[in-house]
Short mmCIF file of C-alpha atoms and ligand atoms in Angstrom, two decimals:
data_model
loop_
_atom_site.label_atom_id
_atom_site.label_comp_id
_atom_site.label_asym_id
_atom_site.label_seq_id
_atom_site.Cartn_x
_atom_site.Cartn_y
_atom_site.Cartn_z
CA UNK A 1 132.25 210.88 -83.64
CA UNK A 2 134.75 208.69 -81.17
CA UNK A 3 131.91 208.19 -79.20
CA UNK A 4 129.94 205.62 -81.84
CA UNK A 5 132.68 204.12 -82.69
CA UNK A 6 133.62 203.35 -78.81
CA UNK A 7 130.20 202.35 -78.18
CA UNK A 8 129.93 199.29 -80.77
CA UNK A 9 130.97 196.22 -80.52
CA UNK A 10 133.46 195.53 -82.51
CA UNK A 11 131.96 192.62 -84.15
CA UNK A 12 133.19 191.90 -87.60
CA UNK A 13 135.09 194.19 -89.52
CA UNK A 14 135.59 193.66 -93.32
CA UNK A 15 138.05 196.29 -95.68
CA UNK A 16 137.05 197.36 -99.06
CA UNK A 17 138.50 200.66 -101.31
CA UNK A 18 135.00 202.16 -101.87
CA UNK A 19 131.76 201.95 -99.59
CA UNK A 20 128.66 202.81 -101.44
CA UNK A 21 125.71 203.81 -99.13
CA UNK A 22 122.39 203.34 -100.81
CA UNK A 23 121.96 201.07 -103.95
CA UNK A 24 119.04 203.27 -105.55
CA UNK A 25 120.75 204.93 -109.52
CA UNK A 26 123.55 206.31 -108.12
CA UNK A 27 124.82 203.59 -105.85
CA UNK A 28 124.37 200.80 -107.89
CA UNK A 29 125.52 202.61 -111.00
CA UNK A 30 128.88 204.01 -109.27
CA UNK A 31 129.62 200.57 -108.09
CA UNK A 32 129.33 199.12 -111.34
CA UNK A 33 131.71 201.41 -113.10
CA UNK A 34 134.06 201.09 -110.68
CA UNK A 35 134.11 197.52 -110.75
CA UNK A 36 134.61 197.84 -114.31
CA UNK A 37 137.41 199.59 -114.03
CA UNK A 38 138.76 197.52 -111.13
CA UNK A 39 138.47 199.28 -108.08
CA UNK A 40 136.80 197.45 -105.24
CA UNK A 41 134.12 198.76 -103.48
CA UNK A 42 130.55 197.43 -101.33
CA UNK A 43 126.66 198.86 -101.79
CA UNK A 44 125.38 198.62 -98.30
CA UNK A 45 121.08 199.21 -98.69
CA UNK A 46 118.92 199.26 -96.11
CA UNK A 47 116.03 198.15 -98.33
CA UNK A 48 115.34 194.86 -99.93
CA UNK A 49 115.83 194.79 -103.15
CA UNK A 50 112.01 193.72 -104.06
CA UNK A 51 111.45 197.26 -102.29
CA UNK A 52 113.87 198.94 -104.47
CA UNK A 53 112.25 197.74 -107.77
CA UNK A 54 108.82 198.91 -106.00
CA UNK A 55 109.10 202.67 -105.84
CA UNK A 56 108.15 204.28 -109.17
CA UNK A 57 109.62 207.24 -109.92
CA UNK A 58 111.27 208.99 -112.55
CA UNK A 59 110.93 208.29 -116.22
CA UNK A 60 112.69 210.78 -118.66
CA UNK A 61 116.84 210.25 -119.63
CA UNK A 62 118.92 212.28 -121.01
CA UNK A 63 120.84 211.44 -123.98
CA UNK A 64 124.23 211.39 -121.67
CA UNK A 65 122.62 209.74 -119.21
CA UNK A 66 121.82 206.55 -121.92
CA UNK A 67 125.87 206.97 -122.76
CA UNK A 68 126.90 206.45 -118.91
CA UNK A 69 124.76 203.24 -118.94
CA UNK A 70 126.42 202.35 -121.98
CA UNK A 71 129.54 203.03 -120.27
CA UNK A 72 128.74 200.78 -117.65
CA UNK A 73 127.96 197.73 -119.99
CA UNK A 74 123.58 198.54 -118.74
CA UNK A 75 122.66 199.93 -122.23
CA UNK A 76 121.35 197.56 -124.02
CA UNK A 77 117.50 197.25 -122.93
CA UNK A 78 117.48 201.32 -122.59
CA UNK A 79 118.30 201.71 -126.28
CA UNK A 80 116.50 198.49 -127.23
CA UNK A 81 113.10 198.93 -125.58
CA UNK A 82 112.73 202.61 -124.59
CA UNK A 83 111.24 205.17 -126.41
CA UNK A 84 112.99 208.63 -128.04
CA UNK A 85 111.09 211.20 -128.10
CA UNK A 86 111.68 214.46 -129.84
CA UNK A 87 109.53 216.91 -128.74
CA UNK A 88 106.96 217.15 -125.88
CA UNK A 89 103.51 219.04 -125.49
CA UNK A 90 102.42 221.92 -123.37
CA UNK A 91 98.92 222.22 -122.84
CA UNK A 92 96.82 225.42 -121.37
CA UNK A 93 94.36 227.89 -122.50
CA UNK A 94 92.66 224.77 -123.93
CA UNK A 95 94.89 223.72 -126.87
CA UNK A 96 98.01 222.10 -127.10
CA UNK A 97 101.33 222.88 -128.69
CA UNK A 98 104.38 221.03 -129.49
CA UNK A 99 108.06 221.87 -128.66
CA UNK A 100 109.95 220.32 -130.95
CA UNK A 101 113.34 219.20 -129.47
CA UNK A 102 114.69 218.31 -132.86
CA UNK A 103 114.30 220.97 -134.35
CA UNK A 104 115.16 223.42 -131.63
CA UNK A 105 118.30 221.78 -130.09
CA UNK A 106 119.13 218.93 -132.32
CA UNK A 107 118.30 216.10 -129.34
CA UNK A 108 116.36 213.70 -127.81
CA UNK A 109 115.32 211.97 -124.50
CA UNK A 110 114.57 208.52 -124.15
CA UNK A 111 111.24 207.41 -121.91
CA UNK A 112 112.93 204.59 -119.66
CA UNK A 113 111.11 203.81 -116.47
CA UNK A 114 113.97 204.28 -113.21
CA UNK A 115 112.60 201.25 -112.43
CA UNK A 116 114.13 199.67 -115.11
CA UNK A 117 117.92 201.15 -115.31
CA UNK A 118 117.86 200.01 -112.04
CA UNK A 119 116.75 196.48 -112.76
CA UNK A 120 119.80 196.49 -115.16
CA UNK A 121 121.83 197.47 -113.32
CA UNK A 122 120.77 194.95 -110.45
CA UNK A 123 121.32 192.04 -112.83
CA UNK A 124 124.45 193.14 -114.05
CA UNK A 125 126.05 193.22 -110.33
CA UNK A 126 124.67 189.73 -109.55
CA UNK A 127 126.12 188.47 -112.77
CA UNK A 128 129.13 190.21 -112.47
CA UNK A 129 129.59 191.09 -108.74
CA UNK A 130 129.71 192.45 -106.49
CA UNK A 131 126.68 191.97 -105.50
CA UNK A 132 124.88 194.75 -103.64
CA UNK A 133 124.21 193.81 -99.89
CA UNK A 134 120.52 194.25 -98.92
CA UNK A 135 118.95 194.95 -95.64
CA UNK A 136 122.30 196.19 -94.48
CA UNK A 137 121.73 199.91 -92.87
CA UNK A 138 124.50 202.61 -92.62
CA UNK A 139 124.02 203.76 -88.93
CA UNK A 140 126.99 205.63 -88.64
CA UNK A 141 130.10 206.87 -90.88
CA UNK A 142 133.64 207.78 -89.12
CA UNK A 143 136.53 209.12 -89.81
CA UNK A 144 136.18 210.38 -93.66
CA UNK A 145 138.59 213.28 -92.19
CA UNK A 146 141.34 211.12 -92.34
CA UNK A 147 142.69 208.17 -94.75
CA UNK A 148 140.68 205.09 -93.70
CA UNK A 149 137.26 206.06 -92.69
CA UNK A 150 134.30 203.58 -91.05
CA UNK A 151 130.93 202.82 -92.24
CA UNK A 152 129.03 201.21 -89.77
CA UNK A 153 125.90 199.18 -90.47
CA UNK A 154 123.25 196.66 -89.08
CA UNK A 155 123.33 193.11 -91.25
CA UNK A 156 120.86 189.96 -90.36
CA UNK A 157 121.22 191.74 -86.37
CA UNK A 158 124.30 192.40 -86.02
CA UNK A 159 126.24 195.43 -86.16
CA UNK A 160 129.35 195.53 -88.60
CA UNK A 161 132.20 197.58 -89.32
CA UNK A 162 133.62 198.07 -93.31
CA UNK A 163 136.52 199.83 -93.43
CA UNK A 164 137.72 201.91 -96.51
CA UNK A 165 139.39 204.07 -98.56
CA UNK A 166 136.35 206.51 -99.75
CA UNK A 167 133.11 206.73 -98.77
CA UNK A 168 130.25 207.41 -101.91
CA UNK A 169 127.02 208.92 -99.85
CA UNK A 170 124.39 207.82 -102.90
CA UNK A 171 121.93 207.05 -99.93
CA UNK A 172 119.14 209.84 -101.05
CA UNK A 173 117.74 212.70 -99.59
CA UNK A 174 117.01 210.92 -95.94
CA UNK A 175 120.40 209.04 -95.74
CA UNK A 176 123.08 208.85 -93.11
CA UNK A 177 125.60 210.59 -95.30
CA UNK A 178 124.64 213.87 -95.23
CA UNK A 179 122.96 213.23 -91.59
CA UNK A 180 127.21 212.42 -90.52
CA UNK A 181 128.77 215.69 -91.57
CA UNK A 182 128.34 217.92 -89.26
CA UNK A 183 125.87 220.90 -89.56
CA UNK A 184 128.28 223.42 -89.86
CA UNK A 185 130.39 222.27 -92.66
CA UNK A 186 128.23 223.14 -95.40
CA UNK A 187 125.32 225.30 -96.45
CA UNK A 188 121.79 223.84 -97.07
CA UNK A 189 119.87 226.15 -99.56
CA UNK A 190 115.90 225.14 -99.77
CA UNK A 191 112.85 226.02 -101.04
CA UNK A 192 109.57 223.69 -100.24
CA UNK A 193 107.06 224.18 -102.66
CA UNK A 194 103.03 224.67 -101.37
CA UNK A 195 101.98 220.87 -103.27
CA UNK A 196 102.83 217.73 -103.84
CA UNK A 197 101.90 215.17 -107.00
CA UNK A 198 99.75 212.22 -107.21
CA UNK A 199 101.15 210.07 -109.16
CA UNK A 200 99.14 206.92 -111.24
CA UNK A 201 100.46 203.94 -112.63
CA UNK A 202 97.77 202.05 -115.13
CA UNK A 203 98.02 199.45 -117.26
CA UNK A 204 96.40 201.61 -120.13
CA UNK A 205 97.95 202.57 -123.61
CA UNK A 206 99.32 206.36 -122.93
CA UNK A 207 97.16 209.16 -123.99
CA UNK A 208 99.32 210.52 -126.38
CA UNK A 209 102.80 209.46 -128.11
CA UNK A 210 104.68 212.37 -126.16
CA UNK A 211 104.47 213.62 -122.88
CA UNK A 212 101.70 216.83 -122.39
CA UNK A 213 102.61 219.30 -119.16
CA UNK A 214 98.90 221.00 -118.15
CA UNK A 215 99.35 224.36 -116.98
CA UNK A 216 95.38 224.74 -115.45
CA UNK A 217 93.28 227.01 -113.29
CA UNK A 218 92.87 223.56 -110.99
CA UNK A 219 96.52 222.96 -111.16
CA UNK A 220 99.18 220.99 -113.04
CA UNK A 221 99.08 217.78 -114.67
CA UNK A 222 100.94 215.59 -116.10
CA UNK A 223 100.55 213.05 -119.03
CA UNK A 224 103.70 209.87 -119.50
CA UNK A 225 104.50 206.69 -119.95
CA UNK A 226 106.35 203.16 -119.58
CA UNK A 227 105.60 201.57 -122.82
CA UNK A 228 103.01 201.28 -125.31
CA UNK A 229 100.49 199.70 -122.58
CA UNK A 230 101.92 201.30 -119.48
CA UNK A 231 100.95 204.59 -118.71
CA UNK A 232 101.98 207.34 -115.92
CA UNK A 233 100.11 210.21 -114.79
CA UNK A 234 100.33 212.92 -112.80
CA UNK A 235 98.03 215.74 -111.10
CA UNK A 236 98.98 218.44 -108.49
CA UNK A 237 97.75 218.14 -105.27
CA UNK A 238 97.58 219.78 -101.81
CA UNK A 239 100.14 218.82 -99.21
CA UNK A 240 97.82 217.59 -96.86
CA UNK A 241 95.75 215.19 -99.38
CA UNK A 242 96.31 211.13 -98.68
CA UNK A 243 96.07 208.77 -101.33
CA UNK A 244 92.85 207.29 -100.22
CA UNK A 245 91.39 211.30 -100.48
CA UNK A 246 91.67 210.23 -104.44
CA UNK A 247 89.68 207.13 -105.55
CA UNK A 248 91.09 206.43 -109.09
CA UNK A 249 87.80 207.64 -110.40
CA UNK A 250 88.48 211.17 -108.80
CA UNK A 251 91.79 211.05 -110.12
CA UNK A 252 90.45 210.41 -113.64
CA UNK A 253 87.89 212.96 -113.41
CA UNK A 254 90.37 215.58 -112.29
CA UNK A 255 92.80 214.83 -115.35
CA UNK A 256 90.45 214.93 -117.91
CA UNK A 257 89.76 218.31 -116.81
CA UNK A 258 93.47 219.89 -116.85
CA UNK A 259 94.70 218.48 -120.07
CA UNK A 260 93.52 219.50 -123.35
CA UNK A 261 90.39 218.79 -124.69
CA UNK A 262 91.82 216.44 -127.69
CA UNK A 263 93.55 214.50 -124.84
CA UNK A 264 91.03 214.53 -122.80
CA UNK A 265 88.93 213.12 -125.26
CA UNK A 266 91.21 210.27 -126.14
CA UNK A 267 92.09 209.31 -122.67
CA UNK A 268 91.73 205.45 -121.68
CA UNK A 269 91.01 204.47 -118.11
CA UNK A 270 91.62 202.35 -116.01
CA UNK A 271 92.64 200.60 -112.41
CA UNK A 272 95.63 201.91 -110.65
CA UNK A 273 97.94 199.56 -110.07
CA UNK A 274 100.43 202.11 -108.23
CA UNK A 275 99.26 205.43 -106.55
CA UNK A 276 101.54 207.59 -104.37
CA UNK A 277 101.74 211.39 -103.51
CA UNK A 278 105.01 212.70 -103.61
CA UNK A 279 106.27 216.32 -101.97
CA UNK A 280 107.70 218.73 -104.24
CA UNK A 281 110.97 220.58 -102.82
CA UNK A 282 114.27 222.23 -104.39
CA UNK A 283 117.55 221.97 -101.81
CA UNK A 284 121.32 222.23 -102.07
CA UNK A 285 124.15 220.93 -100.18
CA UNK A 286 127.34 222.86 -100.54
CA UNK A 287 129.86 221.57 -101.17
CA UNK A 288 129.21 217.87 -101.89
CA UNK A 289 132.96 216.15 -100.45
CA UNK A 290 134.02 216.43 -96.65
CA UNK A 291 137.54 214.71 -96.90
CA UNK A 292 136.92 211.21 -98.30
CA UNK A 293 133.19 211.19 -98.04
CA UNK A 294 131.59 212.81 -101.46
CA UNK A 295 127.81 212.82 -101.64
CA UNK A 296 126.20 212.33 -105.06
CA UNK A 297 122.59 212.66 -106.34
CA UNK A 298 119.49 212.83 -103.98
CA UNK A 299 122.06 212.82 -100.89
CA UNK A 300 123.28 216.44 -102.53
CA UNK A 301 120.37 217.92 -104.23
CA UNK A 302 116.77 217.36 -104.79
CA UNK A 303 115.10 218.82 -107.34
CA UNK A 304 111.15 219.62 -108.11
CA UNK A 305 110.22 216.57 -110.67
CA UNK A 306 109.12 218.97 -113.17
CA UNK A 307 111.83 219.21 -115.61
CA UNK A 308 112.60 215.74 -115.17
CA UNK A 309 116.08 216.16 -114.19
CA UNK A 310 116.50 214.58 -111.04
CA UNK A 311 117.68 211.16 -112.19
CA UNK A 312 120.02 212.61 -114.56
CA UNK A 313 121.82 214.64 -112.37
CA UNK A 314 122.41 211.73 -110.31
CA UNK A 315 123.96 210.48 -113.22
CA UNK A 316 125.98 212.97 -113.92
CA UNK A 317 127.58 213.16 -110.38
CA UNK A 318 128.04 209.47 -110.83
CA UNK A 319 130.55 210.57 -114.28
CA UNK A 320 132.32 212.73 -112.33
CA UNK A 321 132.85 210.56 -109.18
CA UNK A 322 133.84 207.79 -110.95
CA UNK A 323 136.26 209.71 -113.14
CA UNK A 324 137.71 211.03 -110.45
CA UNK A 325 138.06 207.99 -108.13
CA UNK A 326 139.70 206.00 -110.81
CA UNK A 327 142.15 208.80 -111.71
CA UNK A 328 143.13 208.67 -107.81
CA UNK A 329 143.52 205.11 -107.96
CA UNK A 330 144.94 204.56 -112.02
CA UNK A 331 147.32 208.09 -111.81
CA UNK A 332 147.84 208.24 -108.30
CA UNK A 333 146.31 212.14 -108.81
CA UNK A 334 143.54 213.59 -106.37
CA UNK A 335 142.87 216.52 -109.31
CA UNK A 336 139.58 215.47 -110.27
CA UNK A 337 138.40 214.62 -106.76
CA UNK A 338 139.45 218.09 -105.77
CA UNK A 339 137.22 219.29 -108.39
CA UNK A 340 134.22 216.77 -107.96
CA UNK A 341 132.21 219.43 -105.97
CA UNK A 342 132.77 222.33 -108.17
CA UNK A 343 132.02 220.35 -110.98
CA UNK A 344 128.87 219.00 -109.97
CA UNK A 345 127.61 222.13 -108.10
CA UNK A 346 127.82 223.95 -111.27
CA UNK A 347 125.62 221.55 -113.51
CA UNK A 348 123.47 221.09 -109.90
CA UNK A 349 122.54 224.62 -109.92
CA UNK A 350 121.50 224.93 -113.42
CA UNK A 351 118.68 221.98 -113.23
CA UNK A 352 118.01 223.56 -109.44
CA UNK A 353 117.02 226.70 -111.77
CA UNK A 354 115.55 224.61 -115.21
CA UNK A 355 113.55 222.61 -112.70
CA UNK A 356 112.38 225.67 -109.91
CA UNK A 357 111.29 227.31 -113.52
CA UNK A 358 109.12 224.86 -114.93
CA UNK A 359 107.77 224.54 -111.47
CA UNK A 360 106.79 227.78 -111.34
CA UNK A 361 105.36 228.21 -114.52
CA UNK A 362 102.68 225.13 -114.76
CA UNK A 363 101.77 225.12 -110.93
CA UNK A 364 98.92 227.00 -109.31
CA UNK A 365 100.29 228.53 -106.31
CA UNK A 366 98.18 229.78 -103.45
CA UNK A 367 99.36 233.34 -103.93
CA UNK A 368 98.88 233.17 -107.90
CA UNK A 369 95.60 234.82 -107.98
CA UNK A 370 94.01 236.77 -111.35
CA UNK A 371 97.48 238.86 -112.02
CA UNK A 372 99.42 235.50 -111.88
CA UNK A 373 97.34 233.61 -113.32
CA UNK A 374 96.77 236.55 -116.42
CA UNK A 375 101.40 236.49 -116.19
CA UNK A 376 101.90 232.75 -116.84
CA UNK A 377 99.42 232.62 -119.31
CA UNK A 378 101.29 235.26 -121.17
CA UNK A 379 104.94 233.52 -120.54
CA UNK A 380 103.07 230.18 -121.66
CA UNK A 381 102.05 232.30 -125.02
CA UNK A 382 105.72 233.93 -125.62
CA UNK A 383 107.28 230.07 -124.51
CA UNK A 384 105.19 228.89 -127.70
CA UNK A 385 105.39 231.42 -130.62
CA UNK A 386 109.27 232.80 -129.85
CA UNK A 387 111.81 230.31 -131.19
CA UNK A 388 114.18 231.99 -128.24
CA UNK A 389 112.16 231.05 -125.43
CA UNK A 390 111.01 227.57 -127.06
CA UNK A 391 115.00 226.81 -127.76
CA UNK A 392 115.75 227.99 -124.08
CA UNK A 393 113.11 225.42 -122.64
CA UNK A 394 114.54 222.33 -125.20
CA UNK A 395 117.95 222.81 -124.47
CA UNK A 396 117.96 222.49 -120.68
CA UNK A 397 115.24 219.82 -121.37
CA UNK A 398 117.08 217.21 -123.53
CA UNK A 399 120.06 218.09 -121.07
CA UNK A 400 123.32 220.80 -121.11
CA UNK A 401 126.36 219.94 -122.39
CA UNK A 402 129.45 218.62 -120.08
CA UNK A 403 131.99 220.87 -119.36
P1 FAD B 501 117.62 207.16 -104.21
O1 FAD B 501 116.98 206.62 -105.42
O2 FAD B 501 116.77 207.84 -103.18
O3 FAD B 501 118.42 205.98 -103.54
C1 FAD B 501 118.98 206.07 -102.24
C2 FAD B 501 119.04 204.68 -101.64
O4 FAD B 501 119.72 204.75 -100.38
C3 FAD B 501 117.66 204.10 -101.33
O5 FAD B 501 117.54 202.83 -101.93
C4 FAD B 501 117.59 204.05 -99.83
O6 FAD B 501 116.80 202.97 -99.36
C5 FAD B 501 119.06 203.90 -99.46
N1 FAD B 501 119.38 204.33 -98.09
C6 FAD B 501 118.91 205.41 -97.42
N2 FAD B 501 119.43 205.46 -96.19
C7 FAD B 501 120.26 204.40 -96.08
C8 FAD B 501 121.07 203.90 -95.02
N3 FAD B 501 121.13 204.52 -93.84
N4 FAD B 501 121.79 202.79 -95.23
C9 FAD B 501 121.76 202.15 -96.43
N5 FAD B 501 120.97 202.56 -97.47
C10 FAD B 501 120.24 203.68 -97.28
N6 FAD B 501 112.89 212.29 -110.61
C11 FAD B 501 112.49 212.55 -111.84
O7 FAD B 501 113.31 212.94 -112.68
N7 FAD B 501 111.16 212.33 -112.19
C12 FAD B 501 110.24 211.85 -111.28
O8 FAD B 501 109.08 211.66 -111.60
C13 FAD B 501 110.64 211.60 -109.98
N8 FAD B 501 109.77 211.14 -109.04
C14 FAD B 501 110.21 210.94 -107.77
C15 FAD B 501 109.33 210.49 -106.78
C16 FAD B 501 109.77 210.29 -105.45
C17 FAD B 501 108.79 209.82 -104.39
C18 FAD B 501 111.12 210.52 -105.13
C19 FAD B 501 111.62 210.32 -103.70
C20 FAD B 501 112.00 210.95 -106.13
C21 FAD B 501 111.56 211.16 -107.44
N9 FAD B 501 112.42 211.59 -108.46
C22 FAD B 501 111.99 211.84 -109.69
C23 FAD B 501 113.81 211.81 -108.22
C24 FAD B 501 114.64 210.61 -108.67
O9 FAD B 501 113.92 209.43 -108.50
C25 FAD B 501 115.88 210.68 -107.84
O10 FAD B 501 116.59 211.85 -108.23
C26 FAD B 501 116.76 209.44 -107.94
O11 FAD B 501 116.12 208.35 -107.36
C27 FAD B 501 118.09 209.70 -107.26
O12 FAD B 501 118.77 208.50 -107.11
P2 FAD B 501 119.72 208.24 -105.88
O13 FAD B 501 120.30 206.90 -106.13
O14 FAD B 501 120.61 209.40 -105.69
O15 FAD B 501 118.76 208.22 -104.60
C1 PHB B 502 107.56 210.24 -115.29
O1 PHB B 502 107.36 209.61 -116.34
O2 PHB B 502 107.45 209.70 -114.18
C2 PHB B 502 107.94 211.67 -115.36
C3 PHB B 502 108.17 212.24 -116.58
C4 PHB B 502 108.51 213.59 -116.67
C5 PHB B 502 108.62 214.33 -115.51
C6 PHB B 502 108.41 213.74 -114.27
C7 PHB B 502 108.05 212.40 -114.20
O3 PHB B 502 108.93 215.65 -115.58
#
């Protein structure tokens, strides 16, 4: 650790209460709450921010998820433009049937593209301040063992130094953060899954008004959307497939052939305007603070996209850090940060499950053969006509309760 900080020039070093690493949801949401409530604090992102707004990625919110970006003053558009849907539609065995989210756990989601909370967000902050700083890359964090650890990071070529009182790792599943505590302070649990999606953005009215999970003898597939002329789809693919392997008129073909026929019948084409192949994997960092550096969302815990949950618990993490940093700062109490861990670890592990279940249940797996095949068609059947197993599947769905 001494050794980094020996070895850079100390160039110019700049003091602010919180340091933010990463301004994907997490980062730029954290910041924003805690400016709201006073507290100073810097996003460093490597990215630009054009490159930010580029990635596509997840889609589905949960109803407390909408409330913390009401909270942060972001909610506006989200209620305004995006869509709530009660209910969504699993297809196999060549029908479809509805789950009914209403009904079975009195709630909602609302379809709102990540791309645009974090567009919010974005304007908000350069409204508002502070502004995010772009193309400014953690290379190194120090000292979070004691009271006034060091973020290093390259800006416009040179290397600076920010100096704090907390550091907020929000800088996803390949950040420094994580990459600065040392090996041996916590426990990594993983599990990489034998696929990946393809995932399809077309400017095409969506196939159907809710979203349709495919469980298929050729795989999984997905059917969402953006708005009423943006549609996003998914199908499972093999780990070693590039996205030139799928012309979008293979991709088409291989859609229409895992979703239900009524779907498949109604299905508009058209010219991708986004294709990208994503790795599915499930992993846990325990515990989530070393001293003053606390990790929160894809830095802690990556989830399987399945049960749409990674987003929103990156959001939740957010609640709790920010709860808990302006306690410290408002009541001069370190009770909540004591507990952020715990806290999250416990809602973590429930959408590690939710998610690893949903997984397992729609994918074809190498080792699924005739007997697996014949076991999740017959958990697909019970999921559908018992009002247990249907409730079970809503409820972690539309999102648990806080504790
Ligand atoms: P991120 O969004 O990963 O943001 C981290 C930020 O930190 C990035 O902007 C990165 O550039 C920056 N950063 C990294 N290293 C540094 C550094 N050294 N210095 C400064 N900045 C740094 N979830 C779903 O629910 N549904 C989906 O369909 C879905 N699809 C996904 C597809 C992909 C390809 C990926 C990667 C994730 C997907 N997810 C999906 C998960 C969801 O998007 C994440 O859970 C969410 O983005 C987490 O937000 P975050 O802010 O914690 O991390
Ligand atoms: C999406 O719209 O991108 C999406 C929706 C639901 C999921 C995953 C991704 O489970």
């Amino acid at each position: 650790m001494a050794a980094l900080r020996e070895a850079l020039p100390l160039t110019t070093i700049s003091r602010t209460e919180v340091a933010i690493v990463g301004a994907g949801p997490s980062g730029l949401l954290l910041s924003r709450l805690l400016h709201r409530a006073g507290i100073d604090n810097v996003v460093l992102e490597r990215r630009s921010a054009e490159y930010v707004l580029g990635r596509v990625r997840a889609g589905v919110l949960e109803k407390g998820t909408v409330a913390l970006l009401d909270e942060a003053g972001v909610g506006e558009r989200c209620r305004r433009e995006g869509f709530l849907h009660e209910g969504i539609g699993i297809a196999f065995d060549g029908a479809r049937h509805r789950i009914d989210f209403q009904a079975l756990a009195e709630s909602a989601v609302t379809i709102y593209g990540q791309t645009e909370v974090t567009r919010d967000l974005m304007a908000a902050l350069s409204a508002d301040g502070p502004a995010p700083r772009y193309e400014a890359e953690v290379i190194g964090i120090e000292d979070f063992d004691g009271d006034s650890p060091l973020v290093h990071y390259r800006e416009a070529g040179e290397t600076r130094t920010l100096r704090c009182a907390f550091v907020a790792g929000c800088d996803g599943s390949h950040g420094k953060s994580r990459e600065s505590v040392p090996g041996r302070a916590y426990t990594a649990y993983e599990r990489a899954y034998p696929f990946g999606w393809l995932g399809v953005l077309s400017e095409t009215p969506p196939v159907s008004d809710e979203l349709i999970y495919a469980n298929h003898e050729r795989g999984f597939a997905l059917c969402s959307m953006r708005s009423h002329h943006l549609s996003r789809y998914y199908v499972q693919c093999s780990l070693d497939d590039h996205v030139e392997d799928w012309p979008d008129e293979r991709f088409w073909d291989e859609l229409r052939r895992r979703i239900d026929p009524e779907a498949a019948e109604a299905l508009v084409t058209g010219p991708a305007i986004e294709k990208s192949i994503a790795p599915l994997r499930s992993f846990v960092a325990e515990p989530m603070r070393f001293g003053r550096l606390l990790l929160a969302g894809d830095a802690a815990h990556i989830v399987p996209p399945t049960g749409a949950k990674g987003l929103n618990l990156a959001a939740a993490d957010i609640r709790f850090l920010a709860e808990a940093l302006i306690e410290h700062y408002r009541e001069k109490s370190d009770a909540a940060l004591d507990a952020y861990s715990e806290r999250c670890l416990k809602r973590v592990w429930k959408a590690e499950r939710f998610s690893w279940w949903m997984t397992s249940l729609l994918h074809l797996f190498p080792e699924t053969g005739a007997f697996g095949r014949k076991i999740q068609v017959a958990e697909l059947d019970y999921l559908i006509g018992s009002r247990a197993a249907a409730t079970a599947l809503a409820e972690n769905y539309v999102g648990l309760n806080f504790d």
